[in-house]
Coordinates of N, CA, C and O in Angstrom, one line a residue:
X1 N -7.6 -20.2 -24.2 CA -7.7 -19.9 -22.8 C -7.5 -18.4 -22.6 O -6.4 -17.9 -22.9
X2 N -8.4 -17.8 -22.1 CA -8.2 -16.0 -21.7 C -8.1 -16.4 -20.6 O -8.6 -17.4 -20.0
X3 N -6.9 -14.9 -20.1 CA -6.5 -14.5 -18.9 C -7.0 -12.8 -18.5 O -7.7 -12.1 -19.2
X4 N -6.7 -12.7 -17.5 CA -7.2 -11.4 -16.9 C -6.3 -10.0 -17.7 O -6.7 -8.8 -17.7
X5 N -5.1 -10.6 -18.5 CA -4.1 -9.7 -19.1 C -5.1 -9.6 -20.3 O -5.5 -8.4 -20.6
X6 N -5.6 -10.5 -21.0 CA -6.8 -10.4 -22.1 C -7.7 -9.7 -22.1 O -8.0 -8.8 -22.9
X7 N -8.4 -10.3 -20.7 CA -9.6 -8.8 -20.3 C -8.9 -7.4 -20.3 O -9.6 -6.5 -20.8
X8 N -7.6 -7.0 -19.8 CA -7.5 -5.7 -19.8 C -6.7 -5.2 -21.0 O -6.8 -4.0 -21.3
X9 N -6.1 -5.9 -21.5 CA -5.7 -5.4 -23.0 C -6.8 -5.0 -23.6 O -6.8 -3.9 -24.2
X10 N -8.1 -5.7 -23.7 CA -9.5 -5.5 -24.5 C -10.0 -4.4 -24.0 O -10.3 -3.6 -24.8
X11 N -10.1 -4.3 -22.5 CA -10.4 -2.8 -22.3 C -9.6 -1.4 -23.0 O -9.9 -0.5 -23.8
X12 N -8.6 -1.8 -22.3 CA -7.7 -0.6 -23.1 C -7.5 -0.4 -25.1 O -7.6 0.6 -25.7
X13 N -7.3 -1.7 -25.5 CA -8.1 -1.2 -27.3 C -9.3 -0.7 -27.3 O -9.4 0.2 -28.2
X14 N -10.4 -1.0 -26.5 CA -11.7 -0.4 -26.3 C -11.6 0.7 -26.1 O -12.2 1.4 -26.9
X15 N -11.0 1.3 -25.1 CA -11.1 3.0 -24.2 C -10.0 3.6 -25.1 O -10.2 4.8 -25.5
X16 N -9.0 2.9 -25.5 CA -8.0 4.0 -26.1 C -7.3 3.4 -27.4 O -6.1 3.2 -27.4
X17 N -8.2 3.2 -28.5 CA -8.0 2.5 -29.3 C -6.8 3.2 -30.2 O -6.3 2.6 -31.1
X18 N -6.5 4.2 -29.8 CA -5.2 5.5 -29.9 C -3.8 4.8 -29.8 O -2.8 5.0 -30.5
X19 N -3.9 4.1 -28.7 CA -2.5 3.5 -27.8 C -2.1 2.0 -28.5 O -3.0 1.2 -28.7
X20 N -1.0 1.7 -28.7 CA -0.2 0.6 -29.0 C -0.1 -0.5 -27.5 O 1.0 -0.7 -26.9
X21 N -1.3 -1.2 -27.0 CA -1.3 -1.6 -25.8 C -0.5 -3.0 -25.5 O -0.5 -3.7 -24.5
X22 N 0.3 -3.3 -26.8 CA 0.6 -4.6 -27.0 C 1.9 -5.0 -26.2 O 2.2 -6.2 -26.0
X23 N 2.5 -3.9 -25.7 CA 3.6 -4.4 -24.2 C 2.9 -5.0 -23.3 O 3.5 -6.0 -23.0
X24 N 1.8 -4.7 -22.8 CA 0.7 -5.2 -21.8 C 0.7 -6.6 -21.8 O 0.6 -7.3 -20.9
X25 N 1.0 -7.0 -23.2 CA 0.3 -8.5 -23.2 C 1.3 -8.7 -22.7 O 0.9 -9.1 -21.6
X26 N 2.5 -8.9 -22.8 CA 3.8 -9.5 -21.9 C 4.0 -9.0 -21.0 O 3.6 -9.7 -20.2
X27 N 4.4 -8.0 -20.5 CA 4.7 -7.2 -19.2 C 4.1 -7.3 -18.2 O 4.6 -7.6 -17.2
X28 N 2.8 -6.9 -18.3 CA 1.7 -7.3 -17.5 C 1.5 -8.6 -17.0 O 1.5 -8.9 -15.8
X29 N 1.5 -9.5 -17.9 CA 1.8 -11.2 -17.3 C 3.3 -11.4 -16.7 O 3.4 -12.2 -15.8
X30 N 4.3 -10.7 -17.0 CA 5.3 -10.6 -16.2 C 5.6 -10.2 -14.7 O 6.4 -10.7 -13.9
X31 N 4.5 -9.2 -14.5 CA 4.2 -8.6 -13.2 C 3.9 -9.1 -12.7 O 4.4 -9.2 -11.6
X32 N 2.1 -10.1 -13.3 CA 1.4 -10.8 -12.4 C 2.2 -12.0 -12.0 O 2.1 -12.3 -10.8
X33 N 3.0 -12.6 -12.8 CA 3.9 -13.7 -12.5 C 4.9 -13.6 -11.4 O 5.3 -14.5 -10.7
X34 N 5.1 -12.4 -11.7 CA 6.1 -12.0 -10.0 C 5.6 -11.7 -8.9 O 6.2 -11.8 -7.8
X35 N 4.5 -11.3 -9.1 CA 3.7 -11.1 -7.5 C 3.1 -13.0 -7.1 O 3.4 -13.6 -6.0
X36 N 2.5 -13.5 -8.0 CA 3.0 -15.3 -8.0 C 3.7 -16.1 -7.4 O 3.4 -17.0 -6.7
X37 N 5.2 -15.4 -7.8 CA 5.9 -15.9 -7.4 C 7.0 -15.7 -6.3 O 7.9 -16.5 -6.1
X38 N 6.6 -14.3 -5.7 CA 7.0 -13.4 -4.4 C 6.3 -13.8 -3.9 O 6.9 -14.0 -2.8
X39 N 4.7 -14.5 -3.6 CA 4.0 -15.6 -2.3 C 4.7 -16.8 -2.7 O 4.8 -17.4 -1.7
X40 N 5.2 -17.4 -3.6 CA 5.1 -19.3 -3.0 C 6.8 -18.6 -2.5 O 7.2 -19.2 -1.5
X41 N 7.5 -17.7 -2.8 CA 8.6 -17.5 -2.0 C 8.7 -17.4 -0.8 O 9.6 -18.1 -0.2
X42 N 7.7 -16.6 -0.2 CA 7.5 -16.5 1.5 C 7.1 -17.5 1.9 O 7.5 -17.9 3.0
X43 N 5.8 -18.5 1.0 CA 5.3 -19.5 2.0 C 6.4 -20.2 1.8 O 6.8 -20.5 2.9
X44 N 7.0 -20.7 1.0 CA 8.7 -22.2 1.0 C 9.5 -21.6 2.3 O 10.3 -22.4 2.9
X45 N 9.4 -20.1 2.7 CA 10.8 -19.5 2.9 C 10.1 -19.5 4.5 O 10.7 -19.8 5.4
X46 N 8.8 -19.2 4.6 CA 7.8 -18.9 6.0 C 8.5 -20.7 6.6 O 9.3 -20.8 7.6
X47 N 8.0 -21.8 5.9 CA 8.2 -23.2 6.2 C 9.2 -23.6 6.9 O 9.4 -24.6 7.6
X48 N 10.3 -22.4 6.6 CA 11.5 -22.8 7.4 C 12.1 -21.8 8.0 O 13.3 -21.6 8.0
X49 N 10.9 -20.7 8.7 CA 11.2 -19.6 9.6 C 12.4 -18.6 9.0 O 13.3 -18.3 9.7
X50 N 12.3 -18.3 7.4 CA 13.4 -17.8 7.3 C 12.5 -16.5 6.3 O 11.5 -16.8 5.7
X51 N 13.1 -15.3 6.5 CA 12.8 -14.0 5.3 C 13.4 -14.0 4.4 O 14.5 -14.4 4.5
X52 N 12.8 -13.6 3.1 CA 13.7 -13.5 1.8 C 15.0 -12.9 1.9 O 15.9 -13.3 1.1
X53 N 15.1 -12.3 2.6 CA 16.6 -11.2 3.0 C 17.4 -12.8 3.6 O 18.4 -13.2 3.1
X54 N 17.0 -13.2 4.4 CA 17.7 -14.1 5.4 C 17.9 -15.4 4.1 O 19.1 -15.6 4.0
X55 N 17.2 -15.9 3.4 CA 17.6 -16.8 2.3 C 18.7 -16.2 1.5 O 19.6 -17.0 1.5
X56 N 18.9 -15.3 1.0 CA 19.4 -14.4 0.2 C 20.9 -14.8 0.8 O 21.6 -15.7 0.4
X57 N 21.3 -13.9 2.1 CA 22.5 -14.0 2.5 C 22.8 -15.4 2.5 O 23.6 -15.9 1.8
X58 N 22.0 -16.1 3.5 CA 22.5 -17.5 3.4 C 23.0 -18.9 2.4 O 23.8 -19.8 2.5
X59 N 22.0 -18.6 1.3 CA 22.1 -19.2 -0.2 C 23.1 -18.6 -1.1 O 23.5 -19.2 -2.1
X60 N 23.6 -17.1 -0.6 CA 24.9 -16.6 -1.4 C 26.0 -17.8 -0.6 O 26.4 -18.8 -1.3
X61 N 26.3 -17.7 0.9 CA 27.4 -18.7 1.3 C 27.2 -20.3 1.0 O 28.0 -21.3 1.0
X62 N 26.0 -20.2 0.9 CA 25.8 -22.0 0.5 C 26.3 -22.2 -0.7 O 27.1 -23.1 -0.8
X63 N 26.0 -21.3 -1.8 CA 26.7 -21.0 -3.1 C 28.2 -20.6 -3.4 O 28.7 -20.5 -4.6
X64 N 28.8 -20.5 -2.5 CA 30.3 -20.0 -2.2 C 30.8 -21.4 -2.5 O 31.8 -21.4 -3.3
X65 N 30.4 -22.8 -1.8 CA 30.8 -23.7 -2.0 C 31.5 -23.8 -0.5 O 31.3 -23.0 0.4
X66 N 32.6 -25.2 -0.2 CA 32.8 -25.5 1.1 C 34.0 -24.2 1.3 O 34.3 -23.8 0.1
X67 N 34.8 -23.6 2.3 CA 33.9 -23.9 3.3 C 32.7 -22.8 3.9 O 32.8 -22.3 5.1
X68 N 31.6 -22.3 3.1 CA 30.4 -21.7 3.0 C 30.6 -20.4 3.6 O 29.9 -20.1 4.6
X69 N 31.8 -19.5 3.0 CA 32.2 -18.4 3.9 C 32.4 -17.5 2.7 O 32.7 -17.9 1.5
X70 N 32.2 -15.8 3.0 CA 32.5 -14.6 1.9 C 32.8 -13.8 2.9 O 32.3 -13.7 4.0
X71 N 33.6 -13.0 2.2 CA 33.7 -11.5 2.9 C 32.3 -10.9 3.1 O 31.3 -11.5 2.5
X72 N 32.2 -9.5 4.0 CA 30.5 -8.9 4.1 C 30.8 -8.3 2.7 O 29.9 -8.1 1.9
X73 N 32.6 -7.7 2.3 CA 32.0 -7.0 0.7 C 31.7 -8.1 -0.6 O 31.5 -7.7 -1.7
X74 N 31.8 -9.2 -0.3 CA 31.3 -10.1 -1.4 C 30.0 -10.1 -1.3 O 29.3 -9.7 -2.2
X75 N 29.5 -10.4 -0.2 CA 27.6 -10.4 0.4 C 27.0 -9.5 -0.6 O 26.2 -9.7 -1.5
X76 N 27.5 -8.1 0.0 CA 27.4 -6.9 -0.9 C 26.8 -7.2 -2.0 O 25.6 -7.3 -2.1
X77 N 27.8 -7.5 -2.9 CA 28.2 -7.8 -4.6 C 26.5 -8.5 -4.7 O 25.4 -8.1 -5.3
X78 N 26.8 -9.7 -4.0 CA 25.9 -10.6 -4.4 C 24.4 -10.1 -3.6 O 23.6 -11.0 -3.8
X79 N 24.1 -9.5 -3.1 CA 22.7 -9.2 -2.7 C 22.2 -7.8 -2.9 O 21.1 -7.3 -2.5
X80 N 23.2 -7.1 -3.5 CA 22.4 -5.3 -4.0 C 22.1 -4.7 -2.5 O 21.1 -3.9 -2.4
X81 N 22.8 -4.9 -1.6 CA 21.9 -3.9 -0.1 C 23.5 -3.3 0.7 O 24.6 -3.9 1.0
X82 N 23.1 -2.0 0.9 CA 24.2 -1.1 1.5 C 24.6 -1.6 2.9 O 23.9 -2.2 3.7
X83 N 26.5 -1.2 3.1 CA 27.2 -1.8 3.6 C 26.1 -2.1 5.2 O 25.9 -3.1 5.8
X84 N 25.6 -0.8 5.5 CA 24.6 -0.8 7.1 C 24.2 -2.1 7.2 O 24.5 -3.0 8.0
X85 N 23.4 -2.1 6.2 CA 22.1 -3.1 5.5 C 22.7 -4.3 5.8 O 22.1 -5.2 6.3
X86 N 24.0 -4.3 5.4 CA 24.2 -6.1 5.4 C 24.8 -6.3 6.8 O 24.8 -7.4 7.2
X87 N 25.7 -5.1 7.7 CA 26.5 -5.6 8.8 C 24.9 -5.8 10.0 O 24.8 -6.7 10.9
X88 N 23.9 -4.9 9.5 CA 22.6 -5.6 10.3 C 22.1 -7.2 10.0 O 21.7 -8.1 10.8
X89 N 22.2 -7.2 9.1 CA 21.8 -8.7 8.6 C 22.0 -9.8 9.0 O 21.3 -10.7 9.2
X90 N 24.1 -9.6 9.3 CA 24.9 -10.6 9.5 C 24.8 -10.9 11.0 O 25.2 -11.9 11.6
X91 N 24.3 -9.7 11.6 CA 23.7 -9.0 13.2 C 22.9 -10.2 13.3 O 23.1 -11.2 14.1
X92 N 22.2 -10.0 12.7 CA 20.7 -10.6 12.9 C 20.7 -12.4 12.9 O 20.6 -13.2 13.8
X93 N 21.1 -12.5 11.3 CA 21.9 -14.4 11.4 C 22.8 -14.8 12.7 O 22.8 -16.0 13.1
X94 N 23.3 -14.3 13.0 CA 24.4 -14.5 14.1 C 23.7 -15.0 15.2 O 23.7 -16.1 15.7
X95 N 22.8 -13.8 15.5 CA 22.2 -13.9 16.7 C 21.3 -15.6 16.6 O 21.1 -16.3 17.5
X96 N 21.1 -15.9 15.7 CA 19.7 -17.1 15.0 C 21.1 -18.1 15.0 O 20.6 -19.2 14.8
X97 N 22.1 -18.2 15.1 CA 23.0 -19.0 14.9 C 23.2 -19.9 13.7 O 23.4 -21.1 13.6
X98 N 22.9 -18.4 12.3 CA 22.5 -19.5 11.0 C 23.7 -19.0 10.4 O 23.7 -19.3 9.2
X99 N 24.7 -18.3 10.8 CA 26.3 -17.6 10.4 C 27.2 -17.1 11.8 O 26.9 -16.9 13.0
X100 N 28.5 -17.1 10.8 CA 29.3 -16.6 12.1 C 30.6 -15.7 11.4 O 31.2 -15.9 10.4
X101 N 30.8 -14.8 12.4 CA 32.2 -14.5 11.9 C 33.5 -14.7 12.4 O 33.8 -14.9 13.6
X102 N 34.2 -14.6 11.3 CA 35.6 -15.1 12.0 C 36.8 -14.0 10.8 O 36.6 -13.6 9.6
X103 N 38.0 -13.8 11.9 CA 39.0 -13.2 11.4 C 39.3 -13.3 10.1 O 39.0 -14.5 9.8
X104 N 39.7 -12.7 8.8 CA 39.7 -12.9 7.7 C 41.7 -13.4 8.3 O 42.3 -12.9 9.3
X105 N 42.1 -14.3 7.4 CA 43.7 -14.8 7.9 C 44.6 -13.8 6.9 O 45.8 -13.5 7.0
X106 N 43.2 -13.2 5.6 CA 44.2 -12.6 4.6 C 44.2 -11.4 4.7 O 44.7 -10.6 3.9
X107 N 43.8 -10.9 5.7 CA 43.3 -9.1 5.9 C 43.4 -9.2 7.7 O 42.5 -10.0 8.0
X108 N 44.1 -8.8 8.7 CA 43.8 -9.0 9.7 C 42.9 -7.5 10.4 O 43.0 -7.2 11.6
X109 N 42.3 -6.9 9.7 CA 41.6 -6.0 10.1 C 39.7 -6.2 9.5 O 38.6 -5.6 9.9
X110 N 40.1 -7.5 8.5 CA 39.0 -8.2 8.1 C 38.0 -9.1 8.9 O 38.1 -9.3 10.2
X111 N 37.0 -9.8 8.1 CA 36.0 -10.6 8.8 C 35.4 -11.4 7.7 O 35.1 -10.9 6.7
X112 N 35.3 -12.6 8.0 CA 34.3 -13.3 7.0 C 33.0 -14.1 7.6 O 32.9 -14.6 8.7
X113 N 32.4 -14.2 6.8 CA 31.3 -14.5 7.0 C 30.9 -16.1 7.0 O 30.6 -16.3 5.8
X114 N 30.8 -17.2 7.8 CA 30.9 -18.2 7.7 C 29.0 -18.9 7.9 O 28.2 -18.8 8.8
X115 N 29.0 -19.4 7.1 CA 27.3 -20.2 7.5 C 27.5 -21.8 8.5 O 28.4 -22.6 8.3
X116 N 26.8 -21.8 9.3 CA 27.2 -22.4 10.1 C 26.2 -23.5 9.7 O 25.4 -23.3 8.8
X117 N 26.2 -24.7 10.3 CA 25.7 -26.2 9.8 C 24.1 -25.8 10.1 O 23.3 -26.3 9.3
X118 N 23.7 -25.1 11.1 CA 22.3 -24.8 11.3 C 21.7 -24.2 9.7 O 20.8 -24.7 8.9
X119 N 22.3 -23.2 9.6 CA 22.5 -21.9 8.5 C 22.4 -23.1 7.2 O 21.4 -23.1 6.5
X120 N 23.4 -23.9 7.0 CA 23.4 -24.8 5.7 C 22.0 -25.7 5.8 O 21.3 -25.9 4.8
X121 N 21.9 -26.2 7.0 CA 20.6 -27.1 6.5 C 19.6 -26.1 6.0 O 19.2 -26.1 4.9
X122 N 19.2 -25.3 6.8 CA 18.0 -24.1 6.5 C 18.1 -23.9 5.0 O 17.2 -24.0 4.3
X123 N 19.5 -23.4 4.5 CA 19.6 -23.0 3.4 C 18.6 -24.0 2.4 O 17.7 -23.8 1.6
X124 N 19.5 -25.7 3.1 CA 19.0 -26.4 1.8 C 17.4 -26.9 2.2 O 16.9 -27.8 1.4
X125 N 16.8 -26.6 2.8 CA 15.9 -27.3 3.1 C 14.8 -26.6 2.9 O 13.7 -27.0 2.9
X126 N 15.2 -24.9 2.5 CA 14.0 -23.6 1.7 C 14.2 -23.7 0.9 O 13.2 -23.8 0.1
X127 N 15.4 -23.9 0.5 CA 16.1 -23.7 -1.5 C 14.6 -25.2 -1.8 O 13.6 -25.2 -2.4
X128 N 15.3 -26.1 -1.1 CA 14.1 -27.3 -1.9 C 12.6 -27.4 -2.0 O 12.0 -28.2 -2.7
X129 N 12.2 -26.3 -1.2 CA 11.0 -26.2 -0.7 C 10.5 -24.7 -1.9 O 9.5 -24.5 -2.6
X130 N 11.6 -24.0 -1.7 CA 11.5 -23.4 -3.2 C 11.1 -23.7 -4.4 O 10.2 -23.2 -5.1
X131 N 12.1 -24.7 -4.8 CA 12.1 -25.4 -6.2 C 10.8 -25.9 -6.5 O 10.3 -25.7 -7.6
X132 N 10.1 -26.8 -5.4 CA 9.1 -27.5 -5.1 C 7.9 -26.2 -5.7 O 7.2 -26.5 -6.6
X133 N 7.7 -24.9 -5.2 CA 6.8 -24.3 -5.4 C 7.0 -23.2 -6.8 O 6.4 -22.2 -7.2
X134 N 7.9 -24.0 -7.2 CA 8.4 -23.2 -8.6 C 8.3 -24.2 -9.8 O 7.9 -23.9 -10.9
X135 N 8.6 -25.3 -9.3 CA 8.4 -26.1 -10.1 C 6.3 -26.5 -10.3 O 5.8 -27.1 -11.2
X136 N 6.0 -26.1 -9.5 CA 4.4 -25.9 -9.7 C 4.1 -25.0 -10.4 O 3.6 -25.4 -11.5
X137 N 4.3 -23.5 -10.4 CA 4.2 -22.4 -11.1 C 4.7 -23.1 -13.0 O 4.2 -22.7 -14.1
X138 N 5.5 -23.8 -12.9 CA 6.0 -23.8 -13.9 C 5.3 -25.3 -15.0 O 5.1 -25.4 -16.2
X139 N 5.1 -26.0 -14.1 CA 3.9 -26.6 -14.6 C 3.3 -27.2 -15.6 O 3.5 -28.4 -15.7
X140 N 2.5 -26.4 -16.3 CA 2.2 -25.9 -17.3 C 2.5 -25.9 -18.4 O 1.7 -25.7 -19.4
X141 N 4.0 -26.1 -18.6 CA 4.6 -25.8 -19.8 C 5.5 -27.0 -19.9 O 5.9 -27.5 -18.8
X142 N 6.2 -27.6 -21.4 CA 6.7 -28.5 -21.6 C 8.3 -28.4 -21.1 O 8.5 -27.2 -21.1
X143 N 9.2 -29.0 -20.7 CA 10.9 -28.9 -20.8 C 11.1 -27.5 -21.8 O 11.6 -26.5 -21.4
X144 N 10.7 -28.0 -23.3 CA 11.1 -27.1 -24.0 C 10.7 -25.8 -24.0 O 11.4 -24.8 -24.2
X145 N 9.6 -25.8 -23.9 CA 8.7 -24.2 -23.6 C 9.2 -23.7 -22.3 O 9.1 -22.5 -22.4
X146 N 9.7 -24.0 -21.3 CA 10.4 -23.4 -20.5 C 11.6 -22.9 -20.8 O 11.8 -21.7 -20.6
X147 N 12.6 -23.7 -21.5 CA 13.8 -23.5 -22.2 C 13.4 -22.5 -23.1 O 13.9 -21.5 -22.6
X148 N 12.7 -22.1 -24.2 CA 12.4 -21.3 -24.6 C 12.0 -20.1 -23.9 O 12.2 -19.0 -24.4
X149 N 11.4 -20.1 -22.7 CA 10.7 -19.5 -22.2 C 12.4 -18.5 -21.4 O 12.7 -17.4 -21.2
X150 N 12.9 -19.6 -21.1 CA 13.9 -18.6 -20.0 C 14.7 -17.9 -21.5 O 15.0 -16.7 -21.6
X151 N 15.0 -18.8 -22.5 CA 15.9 -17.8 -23.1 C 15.2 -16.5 -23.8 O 16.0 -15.6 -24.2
X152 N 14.4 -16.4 -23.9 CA 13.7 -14.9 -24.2 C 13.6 -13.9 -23.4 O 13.6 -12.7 -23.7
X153 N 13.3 -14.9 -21.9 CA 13.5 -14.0 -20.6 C 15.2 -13.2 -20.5 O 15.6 -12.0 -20.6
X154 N 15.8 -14.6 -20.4 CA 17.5 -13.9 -20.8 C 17.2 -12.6 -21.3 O 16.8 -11.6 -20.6
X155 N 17.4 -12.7 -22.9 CA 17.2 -12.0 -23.9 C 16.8 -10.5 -23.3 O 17.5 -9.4 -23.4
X156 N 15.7 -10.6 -22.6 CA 15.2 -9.4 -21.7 C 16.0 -8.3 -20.7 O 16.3 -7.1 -20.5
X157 N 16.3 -9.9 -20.2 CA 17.0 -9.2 -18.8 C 18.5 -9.1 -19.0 O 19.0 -8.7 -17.9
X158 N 19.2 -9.3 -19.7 CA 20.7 -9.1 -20.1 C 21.1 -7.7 -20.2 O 22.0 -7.3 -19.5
X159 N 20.6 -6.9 -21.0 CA 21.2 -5.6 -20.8 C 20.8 -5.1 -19.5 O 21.5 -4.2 -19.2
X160 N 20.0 -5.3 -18.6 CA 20.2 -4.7 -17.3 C 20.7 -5.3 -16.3 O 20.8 -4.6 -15.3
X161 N 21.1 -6.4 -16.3 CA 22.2 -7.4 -15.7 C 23.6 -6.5 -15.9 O 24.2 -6.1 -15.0
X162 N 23.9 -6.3 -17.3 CA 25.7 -5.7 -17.9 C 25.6 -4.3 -17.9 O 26.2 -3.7 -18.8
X163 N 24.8 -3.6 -16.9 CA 25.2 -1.9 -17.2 C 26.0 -1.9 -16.2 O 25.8 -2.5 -15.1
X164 N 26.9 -1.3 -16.3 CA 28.4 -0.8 -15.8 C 27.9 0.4 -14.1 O 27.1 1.4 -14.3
X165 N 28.3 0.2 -13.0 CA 27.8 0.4 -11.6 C 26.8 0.3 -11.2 O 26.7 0.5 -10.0

């Protein structure tokens, strides 16, 4: 079975038969796989009126466990977006009544961030609608060839996961 990464690998040994083009063959299907899988994201995430940003925070507190609350500097931690970035965010959920804040009891100059029952079903009702369009993408491949498949990915993505700030 050829893919479009085939066609252009072939081009490029063709045009620059000079160049070691053989990252392409992985990388490049890497890419296309993420642009893939950044649409079935929006459409799972569109289905329940919610933006990837808005999944993001919310699925961090659904992930917190009961009772579905983080500080905004844990949010932080877990979603890579500057402090502005997230006190807009938590702006924005609030207003949608899909989070709330309340007094931190252990910092009284604090705030935490609570997902509110609206906020929790939404969470679980994209997350499932996610899986659903992931689990299509994935398809294709046996239990084990996935298993394989993520741990190589690991393998990949681990040293840029553990670099230090």
């Amino acid at each position: 079975m050829e893919d479009e990464v085939d066609r252009l690998v072939a081009a490029w040994r063709r045009e620059r038969p000079d160049l070691d083009v053989e990252p392409l063959e992985v990388l490049s299907r890497v890419s296309r796989l993420a642009r893939h899988l950044d649409r079935a994201r929006r459409i799972a995430f569109s289905e329940h009126q919610l933006e990837p940003w808005e999944f993001d925070v919310l699925t961090s507190l659904r992930r917190a466990g009961a009772p579905y609350q983080l500080s905004p500097g844990q949010l932080l931690t877990q979603t890579l977006v500057t402090s502005g970035t997230m006190t807009n965010r938590i702006d924005r959920l609030a207003k949608k009544n899909l989070v709330e804040r309340l007094p931190d009891p252990s910092d009284r100059r604090g705030v935490l961030v609570r997902l509110t029952p609206e906020g929790r079903d939404r969470a679980d009702q994209a997350l499932a609608g996610l899986l659903a369009q992931e689990r299509a993408i994935l398809s294709e491949l046996s239990r084990a060839q996935r298993a394989e498949l993520a741990a190589l990915l690991r393998q990949l993505t681990a040293p840029f996961d553990n670099i230090p700030g």
